[in-house]
Structure formats: structure tokens, C-alpha cells
């Protein structure tokens, strides 16, 4: 029994940084980070049925990136370009026509948002995207930055709460409030009646 698609052709599903280094066992593991995969896969099914655009972002750092503790940054070394840790979770469903964007590639500058330096806002406008649905990792860092940028770029922005997890739950709760106060719609269900 197929559920009625919730997404529409002018929507985009944006999956932020669902990479091995951010999952349990990874270099910068988000607690329960792997729990986002099933939730996102359900949204991908919906996006494919409704012909919405699917985008996956990757944190993609050169070695000796400015965000690493070795250079005085806040984070342990993570998502180094071409390493297994930078790969997407193997169970994440990524359609063949999905758009992949990479960020944080400048050695001296960090980028949390999937819109930062990727041309994604222009791509969305070219494709006629009006609403952006965001999930992935981490709720209080790159998902937060991505949602706030999507709002600034003028998109109706929905946060898939079930499809995100925070590095720090108290920061995550604060980020949810901030995103909502900034105009994001918080989606608390998976959007699919069949599951
Ligand atoms: Zn990073």
C-alpha cells in the first residue's frame, strides 16, 4: 500500500553530511547518528515518487584543515577527502540522479552549511525549487547552519526532526528553537502514512 507522497516536484530533499565519521564508531560520532538513515530513506522514497530533487552534502576537508584540533580548531580530524570516513553511510538511499555537493574544501576556512560555497541556492532557483526539506547531521551544527541559510536564501524550509541528531542534545534543543524562530517548519513525523 503506497502512501500518498507528501513532497511535490518543486521540492528538494537535502540530506546533510550522513558520513561515516559522523556516525557511531566514526572520528566525530554524533550519538545515535545512524538513526537518521531509516528516516531519511523513507523521505527519499517519497521524493522519488513525487519527482522532488534529492541532494546529499558531504563535509570534504583537505588534510590539515583549519577546523581540526591540530590547527587549533574545535574538531578532531574528520571527513578527510577520499578517506572511508568521508564516505556516505552505505545504507543511505541516494538516487542516481541525486545532486552531490561538497563543502569545507578550503584548507583555511570551514563551512558548516550545505549552501556555503556550493552554488546550491542558485541550483535550486534554476530548478524551480520552492520548498527545502532538511535532515542529516548534526542538528546543532551543519543542519542548523544549512536550515538558516536556506531561510536566508528565501526558500520555505522544513526541518525533518526525526531525521536529525545532535552532537550535544541541549545544543540540539536550542538549535530547534532557533530554527523555528527563524521561520523553519519543524516536521515531527516521517511524512509517510505507510510506515
Ligand atoms: Zn568538518
Coordinates of C-alpha atoms and ligand atoms in Angstrom, one line a residue:
X1 CA 0.0 0.0 0.0
X2 CA 1.8 3.1 -1.2
X3 CA 1.4 6.2 0.9
X4 CA 0.4 9.5 -0.7
X5 CA 3.5 11.4 -1.5
X6 CA 4.0 14.4 0.8
X7 CA 6.6 16.1 -1.3
X8 CA 6.0 17.9 -4.6
X9 CA 8.0 18.2 -7.8
X10 CA 9.2 21.7 -6.8
X11 CA 10.6 20.4 -3.5
X12 CA 14.1 19.4 -2.6
X13 CA 15.2 16.9 0.0
X14 CA 18.5 17.9 1.4
X15 CA 20.5 15.3 3.3
X16 CA 23.3 16.9 5.2
X17 CA 26.6 15.1 5.9
X18 CA 25.4 11.5 6.6
X19 CA 29.0 10.4 6.6
X20 CA 30.8 7.5 8.4
X21 CA 32.9 9.9 10.5
X22 CA 29.7 11.4 12.0
X23 CA 28.2 8.0 12.8
X24 CA 28.8 5.8 15.8
X25 CA 32.4 4.5 15.5
X26 CA 33.5 7.4 13.4
X27 CA 36.0 10.1 14.2
X28 CA 33.4 12.7 15.2
X29 CA 30.5 10.5 16.0
X30 CA 27.1 12.0 16.7
X31 CA 25.2 10.0 19.3
X32 CA 22.6 7.8 17.6
X33 CA 23.7 9.4 14.3
X34 CA 22.9 6.2 12.4
X35 CA 19.2 6.5 13.4
X36 CA 18.7 9.2 10.8
X37 CA 19.3 6.7 7.9
X38 CA 15.9 4.9 8.0
X39 CA 14.1 8.2 8.5
X40 CA 15.9 9.8 5.5
X41 CA 15.4 6.7 3.3
X42 CA 11.6 7.0 3.8
X43 CA 11.8 10.6 2.7
X44 CA 13.9 9.6 -0.3
X45 CA 11.2 7.1 -1.3
X46 CA 8.7 9.9 -1.1
X47 CA 11.0 12.2 -3.1
X48 CA 11.4 9.7 -5.9
X49 CA 7.7 9.0 -6.1
X50 CA 6.9 12.7 -6.2
X51 CA 9.8 13.7 -8.5
X52 CA 11.3 16.0 -6.0
X53 CA 15.0 16.8 -6.2
X54 CA 17.3 14.9 -3.8
X55 CA 20.6 16.4 -2.7
X56 CA 23.3 14.9 -0.4
X57 CA 26.1 17.0 1.1
X58 CA 29.5 15.9 2.3
X59 CA 31.9 17.6 4.6
X60 CA 35.1 17.2 2.5
X61 CA 38.2 18.5 4.1
X62 CA 41.8 18.6 3.0
X63 CA 44.3 17.2 5.4
X64 CA 45.4 19.9 8.0
X65 CA 42.1 21.6 7.7
X66 CA 41.6 24.7 9.9
X67 CA 38.8 23.1 11.8
X68 CA 41.0 20.3 13.2
X69 CA 42.4 20.4 16.7
X70 CA 45.9 20.0 15.2
X71 CA 45.5 23.5 13.8
X72 CA 43.7 24.9 16.9
X73 CA 40.2 24.2 15.6
X74 CA 37.3 22.8 17.5
X75 CA 37.0 19.3 16.0
X76 CA 39.1 16.2 15.8
X77 CA 40.3 15.3 12.3
X78 CA 37.2 14.1 10.3
X79 CA 35.9 13.7 6.7
X80 CA 39.3 14.0 5.1
X81 CA 38.9 13.9 1.3
X82 CA 38.9 10.4 -0.2
X83 CA 39.1 8.6 3.2
X84 CA 36.5 6.0 4.2
X85 CA 35.3 8.3 7.0
X86 CA 34.3 10.9 4.4
X87 CA 32.0 8.4 2.6
X88 CA 28.2 8.5 2.9
X89 CA 26.6 5.8 5.1
X90 CA 26.4 2.8 2.8
X91 CA 22.7 2.2 3.8
X92 CA 21.7 5.7 2.8
X93 CA 19.5 5.7 -0.3
X94 CA 20.9 8.0 -2.9
X95 CA 19.1 8.1 -6.2
X96 CA 21.2 8.0 -9.4
X97 CA 20.0 11.5 -10.3
X98 CA 20.7 13.0 -6.9
X99 CA 22.9 16.1 -6.7
X100 CA 26.0 15.7 -4.5
X101 CA 27.6 18.8 -3.0
X102 CA 30.9 19.0 -1.1
X103 CA 31.9 21.7 1.3
X104 CA 34.8 22.7 3.6
X105 CA 37.3 22.2 0.9
X106 CA 39.3 25.4 1.6
X107 CA 42.1 24.4 4.0
X108 CA 41.9 27.7 5.8
X109 CA 38.2 28.2 6.1
X110 CA 35.4 26.0 7.5
X111 CA 31.9 25.6 6.0
X112 CA 29.0 24.2 8.0
X113 CA 26.2 25.0 5.7
X114 CA 25.5 22.9 2.6
X115 CA 24.9 26.2 0.8
X116 CA 28.3 27.6 1.7
X117 CA 30.5 27.8 -1.4
X118 CA 28.5 25.0 -3.2
X119 CA 26.2 27.0 -5.5
X120 CA 23.3 25.1 -4.1
X121 CA 21.0 28.2 -3.8
X122 CA 21.5 29.0 -7.5
X123 CA 20.9 25.4 -8.5
X124 CA 17.7 25.3 -6.5
X125 CA 16.5 28.5 -8.1
X126 CA 17.4 27.2 -11.6
X127 CA 15.4 24.1 -10.9
X128 CA 12.4 26.0 -9.6
X129 CA 12.7 24.6 -6.1
X130 CA 10.4 26.4 -3.7
X131 CA 10.5 24.3 -0.5
X132 CA 13.5 22.6 1.0
X133 CA 13.3 19.7 3.4
X134 CA 16.4 19.2 5.5
X135 CA 17.7 16.3 7.5
X136 CA 21.0 14.7 8.5
X137 CA 23.9 15.5 10.8
X138 CA 24.3 17.3 13.0
X139 CA 21.2 19.0 14.2
X140 CA 23.1 21.6 16.2
X141 CA 26.0 22.2 13.7
X142 CA 25.7 21.7 10.0
X143 CA 22.0 21.1 9.8
X144 CA 21.4 24.2 11.8
X145 CA 23.6 26.3 9.5
X146 CA 22.0 24.8 6.4
X147 CA 18.5 25.5 7.6
X148 CA 19.3 29.1 8.5
X149 CA 21.0 29.6 5.1
X150 CA 18.0 28.1 3.2
X151 CA 15.7 30.5 5.0
X152 CA 18.0 33.4 4.2
X153 CA 18.0 32.4 0.5
X154 CA 14.2 32.7 0.6
X155 CA 13.2 29.0 0.5
X156 CA 10.3 27.7 2.5
X157 CA 12.3 25.5 4.8
X158 CA 11.2 22.4 6.7
X159 CA 13.4 20.6 9.2
X160 CA 12.8 16.8 9.4
X161 CA 13.3 16.5 13.2
X162 CA 13.2 12.7 13.2
X163 CA 15.9 12.6 10.5
X164 CA 18.4 14.6 12.6
X165 CA 20.5 14.0 15.7
X166 CA 22.6 16.5 17.7
X167 CA 26.2 16.3 18.8
X168 CA 25.0 17.8 22.1
X169 CA 21.3 17.3 22.9
X170 CA 21.0 20.6 24.9
X171 CA 22.5 22.5 21.9
X172 CA 20.2 20.5 19.7
X173 CA 17.2 21.7 21.6
X174 CA 18.4 25.2 21.4
X175 CA 19.0 24.9 17.6
X176 CA 15.5 23.6 17.1
X177 CA 14.1 26.7 18.8
X178 CA 16.4 29.0 16.8
X179 CA 15.5 27.4 13.5
X180 CA 11.8 27.6 14.3
X181 CA 12.0 31.2 15.5
X182 CA 13.8 32.0 12.2
X183 CA 10.9 30.6 10.2
X184 CA 11.6 26.9 9.7
X185 CA 8.7 24.5 9.8
X186 CA 9.5 21.6 12.2
X187 CA 8.3 18.3 10.8
X188 CA 7.9 15.8 13.6
X189 CA 6.6 12.8 11.7
X190 CA 8.2 10.8 8.9
X191 CA 5.7 12.1 6.4
X192 CA 4.7 8.7 5.2
X193 CA 1.5 7.0 6.3
X194 CA 2.7 3.6 5.2
X195 CA 5.4 3.4 7.9
Ligands
LIG1 ZN1 34.0 19.4 9.1

